[in-house]
Coordinates of C-alpha atoms in Angstrom, one line a residue:
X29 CA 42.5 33.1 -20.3
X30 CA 42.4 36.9 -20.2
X31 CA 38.6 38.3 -20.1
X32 CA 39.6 41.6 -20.8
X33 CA 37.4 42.6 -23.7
X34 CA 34.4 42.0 -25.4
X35 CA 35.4 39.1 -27.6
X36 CA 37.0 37.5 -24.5
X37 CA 34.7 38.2 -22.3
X38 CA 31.6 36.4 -24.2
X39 CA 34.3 33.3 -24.2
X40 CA 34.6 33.0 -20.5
X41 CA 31.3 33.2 -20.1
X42 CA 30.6 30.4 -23.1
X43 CA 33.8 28.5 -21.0
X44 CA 31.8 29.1 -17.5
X45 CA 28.5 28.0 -18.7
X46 CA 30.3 25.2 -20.4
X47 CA 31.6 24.0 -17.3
X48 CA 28.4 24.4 -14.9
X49 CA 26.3 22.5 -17.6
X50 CA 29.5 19.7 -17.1
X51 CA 29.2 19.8 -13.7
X52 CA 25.4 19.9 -13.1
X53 CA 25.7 16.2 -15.6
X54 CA 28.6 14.9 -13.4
X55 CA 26.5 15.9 -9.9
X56 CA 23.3 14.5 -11.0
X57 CA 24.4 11.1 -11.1
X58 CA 20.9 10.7 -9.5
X59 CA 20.5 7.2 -8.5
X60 CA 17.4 5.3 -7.5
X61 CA 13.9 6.1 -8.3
X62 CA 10.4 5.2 -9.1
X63 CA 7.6 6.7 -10.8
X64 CA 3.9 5.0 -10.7
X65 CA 0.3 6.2 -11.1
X66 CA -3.0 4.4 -9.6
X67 CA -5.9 4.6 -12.0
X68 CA -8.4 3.2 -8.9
X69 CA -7.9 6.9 -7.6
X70 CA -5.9 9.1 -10.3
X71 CA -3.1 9.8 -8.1
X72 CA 0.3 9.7 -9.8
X73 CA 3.6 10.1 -7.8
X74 CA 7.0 9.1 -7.1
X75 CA 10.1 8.7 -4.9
X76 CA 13.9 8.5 -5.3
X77 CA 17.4 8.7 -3.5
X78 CA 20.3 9.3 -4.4
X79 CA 24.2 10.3 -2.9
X80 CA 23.7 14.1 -3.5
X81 CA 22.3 16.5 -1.5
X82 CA 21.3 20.2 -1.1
X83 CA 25.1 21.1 -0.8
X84 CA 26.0 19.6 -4.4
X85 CA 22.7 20.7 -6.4
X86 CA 20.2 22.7 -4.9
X87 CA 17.1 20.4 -3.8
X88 CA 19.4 17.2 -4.1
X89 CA 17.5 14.2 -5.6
X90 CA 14.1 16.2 -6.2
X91 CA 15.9 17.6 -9.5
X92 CA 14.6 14.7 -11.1
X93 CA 10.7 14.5 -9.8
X94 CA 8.4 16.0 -12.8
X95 CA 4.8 15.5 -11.5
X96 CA 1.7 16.2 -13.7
X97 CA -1.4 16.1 -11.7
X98 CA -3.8 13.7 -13.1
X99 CA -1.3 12.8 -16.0
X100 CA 1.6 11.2 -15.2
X101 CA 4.8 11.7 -13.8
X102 CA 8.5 11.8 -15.0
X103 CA 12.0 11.0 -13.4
X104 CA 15.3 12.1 -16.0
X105 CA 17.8 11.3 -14.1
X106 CA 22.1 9.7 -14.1
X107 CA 23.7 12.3 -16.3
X108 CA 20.9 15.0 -15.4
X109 CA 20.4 17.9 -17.9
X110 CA 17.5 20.5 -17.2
X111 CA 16.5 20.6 -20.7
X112 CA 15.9 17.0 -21.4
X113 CA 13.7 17.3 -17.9
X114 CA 11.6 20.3 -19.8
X115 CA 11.8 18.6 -22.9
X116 CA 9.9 15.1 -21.4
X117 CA 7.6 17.6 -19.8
X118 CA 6.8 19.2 -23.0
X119 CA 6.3 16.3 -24.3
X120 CA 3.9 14.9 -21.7
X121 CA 1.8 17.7 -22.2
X122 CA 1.5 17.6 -25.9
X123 CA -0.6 14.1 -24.8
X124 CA 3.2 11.3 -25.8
X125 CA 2.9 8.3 -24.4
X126 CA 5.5 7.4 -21.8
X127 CA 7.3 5.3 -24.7
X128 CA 7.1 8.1 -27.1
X129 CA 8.4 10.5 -24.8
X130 CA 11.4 7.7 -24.3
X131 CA 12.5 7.7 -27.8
X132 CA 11.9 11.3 -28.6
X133 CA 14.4 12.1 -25.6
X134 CA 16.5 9.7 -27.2
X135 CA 16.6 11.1 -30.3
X136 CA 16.4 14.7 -29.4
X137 CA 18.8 14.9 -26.5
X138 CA 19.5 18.3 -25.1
X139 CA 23.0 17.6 -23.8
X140 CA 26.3 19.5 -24.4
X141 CA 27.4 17.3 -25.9
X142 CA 24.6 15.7 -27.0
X143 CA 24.4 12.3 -25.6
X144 CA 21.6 10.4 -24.7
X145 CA 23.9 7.5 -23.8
X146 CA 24.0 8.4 -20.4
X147 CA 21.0 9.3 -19.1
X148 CA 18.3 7.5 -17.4
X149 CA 14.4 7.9 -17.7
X150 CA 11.6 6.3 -16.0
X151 CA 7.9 7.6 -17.1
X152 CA 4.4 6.6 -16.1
X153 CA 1.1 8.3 -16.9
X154 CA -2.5 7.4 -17.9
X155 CA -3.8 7.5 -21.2
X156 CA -7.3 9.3 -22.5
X157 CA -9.6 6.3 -21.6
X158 CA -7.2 6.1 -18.0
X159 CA -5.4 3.5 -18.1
X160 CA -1.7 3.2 -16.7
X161 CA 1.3 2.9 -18.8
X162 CA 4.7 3.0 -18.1
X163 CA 8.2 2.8 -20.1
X164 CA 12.2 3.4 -19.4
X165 CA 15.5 3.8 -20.8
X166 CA 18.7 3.0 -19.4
X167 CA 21.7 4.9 -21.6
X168 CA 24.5 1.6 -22.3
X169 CA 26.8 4.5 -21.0
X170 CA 25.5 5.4 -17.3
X171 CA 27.2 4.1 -14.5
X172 CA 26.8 0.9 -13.5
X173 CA 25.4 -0.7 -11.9
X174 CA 22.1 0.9 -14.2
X175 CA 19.2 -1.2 -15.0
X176 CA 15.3 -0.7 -14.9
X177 CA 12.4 -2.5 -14.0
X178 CA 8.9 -1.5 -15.9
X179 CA 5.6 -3.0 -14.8
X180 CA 1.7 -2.2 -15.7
X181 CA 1.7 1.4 -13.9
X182 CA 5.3 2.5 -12.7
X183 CA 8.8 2.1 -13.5
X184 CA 12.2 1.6 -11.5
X185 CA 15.4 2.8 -12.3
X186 CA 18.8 3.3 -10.8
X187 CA 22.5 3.5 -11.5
X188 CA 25.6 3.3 -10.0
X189 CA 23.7 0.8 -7.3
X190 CA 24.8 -1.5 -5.2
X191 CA 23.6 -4.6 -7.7
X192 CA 20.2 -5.7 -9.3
X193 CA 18.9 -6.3 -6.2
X194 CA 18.1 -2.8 -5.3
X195 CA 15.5 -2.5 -8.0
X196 CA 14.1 -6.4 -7.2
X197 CA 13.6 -5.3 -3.7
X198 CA 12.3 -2.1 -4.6
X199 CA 9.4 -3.7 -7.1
X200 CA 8.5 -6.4 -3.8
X201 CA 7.8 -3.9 -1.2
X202 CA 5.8 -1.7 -3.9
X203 CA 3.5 -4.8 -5.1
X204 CA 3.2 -6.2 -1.9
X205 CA 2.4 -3.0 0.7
X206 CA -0.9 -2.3 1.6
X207 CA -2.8 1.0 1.2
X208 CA -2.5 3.8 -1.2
X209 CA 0.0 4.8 -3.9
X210 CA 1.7 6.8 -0.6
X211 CA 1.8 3.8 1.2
X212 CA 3.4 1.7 -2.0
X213 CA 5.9 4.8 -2.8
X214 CA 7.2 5.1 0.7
X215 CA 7.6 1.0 0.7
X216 CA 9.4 1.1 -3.0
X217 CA 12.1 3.8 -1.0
X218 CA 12.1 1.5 1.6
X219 CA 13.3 -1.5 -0.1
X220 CA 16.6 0.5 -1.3
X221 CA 17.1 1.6 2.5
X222 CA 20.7 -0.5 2.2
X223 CA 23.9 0.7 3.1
X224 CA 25.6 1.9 0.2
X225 CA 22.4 1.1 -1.9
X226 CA 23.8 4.4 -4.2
X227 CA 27.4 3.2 -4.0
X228 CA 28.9 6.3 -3.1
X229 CA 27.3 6.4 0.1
X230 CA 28.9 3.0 0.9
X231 CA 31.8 4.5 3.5
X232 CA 29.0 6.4 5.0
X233 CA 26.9 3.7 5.9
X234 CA 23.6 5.0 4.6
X235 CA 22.1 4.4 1.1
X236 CA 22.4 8.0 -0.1
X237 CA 22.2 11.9 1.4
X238 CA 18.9 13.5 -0.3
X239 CA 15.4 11.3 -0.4
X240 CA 11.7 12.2 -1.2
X241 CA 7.9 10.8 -1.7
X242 CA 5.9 12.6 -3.4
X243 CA 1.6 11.9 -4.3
X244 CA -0.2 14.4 -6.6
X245 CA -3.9 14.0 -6.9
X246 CA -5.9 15.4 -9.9
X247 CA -6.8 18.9 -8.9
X248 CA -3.2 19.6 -7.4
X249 CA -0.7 21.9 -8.7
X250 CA 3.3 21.9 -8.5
X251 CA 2.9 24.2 -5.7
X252 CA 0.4 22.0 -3.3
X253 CA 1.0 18.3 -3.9
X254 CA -1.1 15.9 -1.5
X255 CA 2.1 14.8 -0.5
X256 CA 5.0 16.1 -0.7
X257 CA 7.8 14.7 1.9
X258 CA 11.2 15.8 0.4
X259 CA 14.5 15.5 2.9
X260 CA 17.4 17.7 0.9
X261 CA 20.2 16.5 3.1
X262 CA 21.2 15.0 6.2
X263 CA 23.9 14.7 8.6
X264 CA 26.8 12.4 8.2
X265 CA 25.5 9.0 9.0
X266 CA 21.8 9.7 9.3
X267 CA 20.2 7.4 6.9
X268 CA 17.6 10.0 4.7
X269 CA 15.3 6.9 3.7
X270 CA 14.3 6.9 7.4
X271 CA 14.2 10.5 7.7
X272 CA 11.0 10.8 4.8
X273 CA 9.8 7.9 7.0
X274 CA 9.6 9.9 10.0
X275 CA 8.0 12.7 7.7
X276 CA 5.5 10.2 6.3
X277 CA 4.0 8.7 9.6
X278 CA 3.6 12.1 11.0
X279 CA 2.0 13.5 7.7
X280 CA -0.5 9.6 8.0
X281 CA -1.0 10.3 12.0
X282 CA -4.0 12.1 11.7
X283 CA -5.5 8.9 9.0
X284 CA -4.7 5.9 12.2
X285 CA -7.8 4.1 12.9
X286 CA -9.0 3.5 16.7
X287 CA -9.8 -0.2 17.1
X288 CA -12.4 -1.0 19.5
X289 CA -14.6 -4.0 19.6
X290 CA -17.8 -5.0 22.2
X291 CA -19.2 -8.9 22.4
X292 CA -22.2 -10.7 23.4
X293 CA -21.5 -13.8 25.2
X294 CA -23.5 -17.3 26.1
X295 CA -21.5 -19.7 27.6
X296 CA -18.1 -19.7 25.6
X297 CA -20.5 -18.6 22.1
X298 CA -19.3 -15.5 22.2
X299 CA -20.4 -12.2 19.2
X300 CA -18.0 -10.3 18.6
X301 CA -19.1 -6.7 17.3
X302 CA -16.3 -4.1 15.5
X303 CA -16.8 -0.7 17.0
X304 CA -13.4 0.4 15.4
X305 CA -13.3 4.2 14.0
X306 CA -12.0 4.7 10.4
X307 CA -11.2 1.3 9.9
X308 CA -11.3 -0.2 6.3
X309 CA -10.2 -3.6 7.1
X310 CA -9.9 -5.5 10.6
X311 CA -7.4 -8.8 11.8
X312 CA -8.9 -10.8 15.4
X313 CA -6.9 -12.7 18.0
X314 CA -9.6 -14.2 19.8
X315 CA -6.8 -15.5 22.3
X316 CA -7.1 -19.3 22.1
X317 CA -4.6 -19.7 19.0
X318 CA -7.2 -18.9 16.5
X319 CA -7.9 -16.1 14.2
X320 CA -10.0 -14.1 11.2
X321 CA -10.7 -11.0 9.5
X322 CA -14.8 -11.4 9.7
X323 CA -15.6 -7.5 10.3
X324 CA -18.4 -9.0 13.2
X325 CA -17.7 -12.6 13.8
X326 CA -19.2 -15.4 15.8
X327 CA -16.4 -17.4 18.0
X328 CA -17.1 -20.7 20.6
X329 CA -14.3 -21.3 22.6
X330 CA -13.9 -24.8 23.9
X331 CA -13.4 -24.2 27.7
X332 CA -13.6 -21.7 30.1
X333 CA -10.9 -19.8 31.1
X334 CA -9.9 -16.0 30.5
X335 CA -8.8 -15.2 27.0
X336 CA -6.7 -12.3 25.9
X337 CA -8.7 -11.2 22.3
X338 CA -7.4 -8.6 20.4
X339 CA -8.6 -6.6 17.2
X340 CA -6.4 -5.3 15.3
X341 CA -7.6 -2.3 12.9
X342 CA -6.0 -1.5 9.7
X343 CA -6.3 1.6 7.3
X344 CA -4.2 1.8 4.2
X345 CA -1.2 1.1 5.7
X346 CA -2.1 1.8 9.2
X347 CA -2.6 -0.3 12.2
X348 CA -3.6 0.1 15.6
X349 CA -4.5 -2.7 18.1
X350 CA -6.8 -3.1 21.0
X351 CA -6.9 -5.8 23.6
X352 CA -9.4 -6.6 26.0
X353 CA -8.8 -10.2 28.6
X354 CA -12.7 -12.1 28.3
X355 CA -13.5 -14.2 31.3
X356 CA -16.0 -17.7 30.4
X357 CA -17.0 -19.4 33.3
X358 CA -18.1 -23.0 33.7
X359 CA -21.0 -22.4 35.4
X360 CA -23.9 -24.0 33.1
X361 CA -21.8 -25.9 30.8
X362 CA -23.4 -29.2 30.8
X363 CA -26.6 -26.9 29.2
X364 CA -23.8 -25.6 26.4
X365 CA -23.1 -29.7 25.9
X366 CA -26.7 -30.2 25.5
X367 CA -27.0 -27.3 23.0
X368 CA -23.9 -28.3 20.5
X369 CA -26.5 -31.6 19.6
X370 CA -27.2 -29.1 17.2
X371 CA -24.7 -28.3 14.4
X372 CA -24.6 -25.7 12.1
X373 CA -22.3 -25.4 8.9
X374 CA -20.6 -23.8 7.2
X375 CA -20.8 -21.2 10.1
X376 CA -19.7 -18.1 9.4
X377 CA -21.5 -18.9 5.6
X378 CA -22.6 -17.1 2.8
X379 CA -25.7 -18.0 3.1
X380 CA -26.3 -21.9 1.8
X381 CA -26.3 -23.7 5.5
X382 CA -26.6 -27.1 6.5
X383 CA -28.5 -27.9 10.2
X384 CA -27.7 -31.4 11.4
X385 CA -29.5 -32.7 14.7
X386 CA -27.7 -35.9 16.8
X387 CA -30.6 -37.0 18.0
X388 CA -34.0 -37.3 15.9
X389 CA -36.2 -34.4 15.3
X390 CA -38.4 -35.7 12.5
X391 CA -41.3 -34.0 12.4
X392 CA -40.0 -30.9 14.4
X393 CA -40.3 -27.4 13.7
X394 CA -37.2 -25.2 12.6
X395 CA -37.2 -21.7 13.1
X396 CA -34.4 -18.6 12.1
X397 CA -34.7 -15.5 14.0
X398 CA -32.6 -12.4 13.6
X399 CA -31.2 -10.5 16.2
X400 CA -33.8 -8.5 16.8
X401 CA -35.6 -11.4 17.6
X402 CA -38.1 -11.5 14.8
X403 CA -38.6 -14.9 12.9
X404 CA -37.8 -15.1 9.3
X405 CA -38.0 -18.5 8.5
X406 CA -40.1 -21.5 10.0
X407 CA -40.1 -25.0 8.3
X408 CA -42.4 -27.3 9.6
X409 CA -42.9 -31.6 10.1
X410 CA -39.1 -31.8 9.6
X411 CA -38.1 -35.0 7.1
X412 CA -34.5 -36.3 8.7
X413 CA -32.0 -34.7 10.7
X414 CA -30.1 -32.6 8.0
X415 CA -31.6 -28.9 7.0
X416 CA -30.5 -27.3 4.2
X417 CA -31.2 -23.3 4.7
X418 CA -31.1 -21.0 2.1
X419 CA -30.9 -17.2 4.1
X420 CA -29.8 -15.4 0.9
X421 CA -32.5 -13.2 0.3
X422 CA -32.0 -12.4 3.9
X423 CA -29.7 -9.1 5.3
X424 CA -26.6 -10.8 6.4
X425 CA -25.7 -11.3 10.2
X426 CA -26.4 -13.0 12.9
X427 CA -29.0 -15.7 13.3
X428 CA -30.6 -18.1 15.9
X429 CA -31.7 -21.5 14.4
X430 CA -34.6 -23.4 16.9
X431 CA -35.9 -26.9 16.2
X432 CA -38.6 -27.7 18.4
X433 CA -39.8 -31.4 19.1
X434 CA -42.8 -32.6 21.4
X435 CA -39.9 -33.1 24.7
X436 CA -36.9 -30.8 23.5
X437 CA -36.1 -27.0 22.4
X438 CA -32.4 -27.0 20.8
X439 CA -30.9 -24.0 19.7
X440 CA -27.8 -22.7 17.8
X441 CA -26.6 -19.1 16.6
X442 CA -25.9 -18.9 12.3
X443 CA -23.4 -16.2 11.3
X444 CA -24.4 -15.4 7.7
X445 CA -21.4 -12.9 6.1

């Protein structure tokens, strides 16, 4: 066509813009995604991957990411149109629901030609009271293999996949990780890093070219996201799901707790005291095939020996361990075998404990003392040779029970948690 004059010019430029709208909708084929918000902190966020990068649209996969700080978030994606993308954010704003924004884009699709048929949405937001709500569509038309997954806060979706189980692994690693909505998101991507998880990535071995995470806290704007880890393209055969990983454990680096521990030992009764920094939550090997997750816990080994214990610390989804090798010696044993006539249980407890004696103590004295060694408790002219102790109304740790007869002092530590 000749573009000579006026009349022909304006239909070259109609054919041209014709043809780059076509071509953005065949090159955002934008595969799998999720969005999710987390109403115990307001964050909202997403991630995705797909088989584009920077050199097919500019930005790659993150075309499809629509945060709204403290609202919701919004992925259009398969036969991508930037209008239906404004539209859903419009939409959003004027205070839709994920589902109304759903069928509104349905019915008001912004395509050329219109077709809402093959395009893909996945929405999640809070609504005025802050609860989480989510909703999808998956156009009959997009190609397969499309399908969604929609749960209480977030929403999967993903076309031209490998096969369903993209999205099922997807879902697991977000439910089950540990931590944070970061922490969830960059498991969700995680669970798609399969070769050939977009199938147009298959010969290349990876699961796509362009991947991001990305966590908006209320407060944020576009421009300053918490966190915002976006990898536009990578070279062949780098996988880019590993390449936002590498991004996301240098951006949590500074959030890894220190694990530390110190203990208190008599004979092989050992206290065990956490002197971790910026530690939430704590895992102990105490090195003789047992374990817990008591913050301070109380531990008798059954011999002597040196025991490799090690504490593990854990923050979000962040772990660091320390170990330290604990040498018991059997020098004054036979006193430790005199002192376990005395049992205590449940021990660690929550507070109800039973005493029990082996030999008699009726009409002994029974006395708790803290570990400060104050006493807080005394019962006198014991009736039998089962206690029950009620330490409830007491602050919880760490206990010494003392029953005293006319020939015998017998003593046992009580770990109240």
């Amino acid at each position: 066509m000749s573009c000579s004059n006026s009349y022909q010019m304006k239909a070259c430029l109609f054919s041209l813009y014709f043809l780059l709208v076509s071509l953005v909708q065949l090159f955002a084929q934008d595969t799998f995604s999720i969005v999710a918000v987390d109403a115990a902190t307001g964050e909202v966020g997403s991630a995705g991957a797909s088989c584009l990068d920077n050199s097919d649209i500019t930005g790659g996969v993150l075309i499809i990411s629509d945060p709204h700080p403290g609202r919701g978030v919004i992925h259009t994606q398969a036969a991508w149109v930037p209008a239906n993308q404004n539209n859903a954010s419009n939409q959003m704003d004027l205070g839709d629901s994920p589902q109304e924004i759903v069928d509104w884009l349905q019915s008001n699709d912004a395509g050329t030609p219109v077709n809402s048929t093959i395009r893909q949405y996945g929405i999640a937001d809070f609504d005025s009271l802050g609860n989480p709500r989510a909703a999808a569509y998956t156009g009959v038309n997009c190609m397969s293999y499309k399908n969604h997954i929609v749960g209480p806060n977030y929403s999967i979706q993903g076309n031209i996949l490998l096969g369903q189980q993209i999205l099922d692994s997807m879902e697991a690693r977000f439910l089950n990780a540990e931590g944070d909505l970061g922490c969830k998101l960059m498991a969700a991507l995680q669970g798609a890093n399969v070769a050939g998880a977009d199938t147009r990535c298959l010969a290349e071995g990876v699961s796509s070219q362009s991947a991001f995470v990305r966590v908006a806290r209320p407060g944020d704007t576009l421009g300053t996201l918490y966190m915002d880890l976006i990898v536009t393209e990578t070279p062949f055969g780098m996988e880019p799901i590993d390449s936002v990983q590498e991004l996301f454990d240098i951006f949590m680096a500074p959030q890894i707790p220190v694990p530390n521990f110190t203990y208190v030992d008599s004979l092989l009764e050992v206290n065990f005291t956490d002197a971790s920094l910026g530690a939430s939550a704590v895992a102990w090997d105490f090195g003789d095939g047992s374990a817990g997750t008591t913050q301070n816990p109380f531990h008798i080994y059954n011999s002597a020996g040196t025991y490799n214990v090690c504490l593990t610390a854990k923050y979000k989804c962040l772990s660091a361990t320390y170990c330290d090798s604990i040498t018991f010696s059997a020098t004054g044993i036979d006193g430790y075998t005199e002192s376990r006539r005395l049992l205590v249980y449940p021990n660690p407890g929550n507070g109800a404990f039973t005493i029990e004696s082996r030999t008699s103590i009726l009409g002994a004295e029974l006395a708790v003392v803290n570990a400060e060694g104050q006493e807080v408790m005394r019962i006198q002219n014991l009736k039998g040779n089962l206690v029950s102790l009620d330490l409830t109304n007491l602050p919880k740790g760490v206990y010494i029970v003392r029953i005293t007869t006319e020939e015998d002092l017998y003593t046992a530590p009580l770990v109240f948690e």
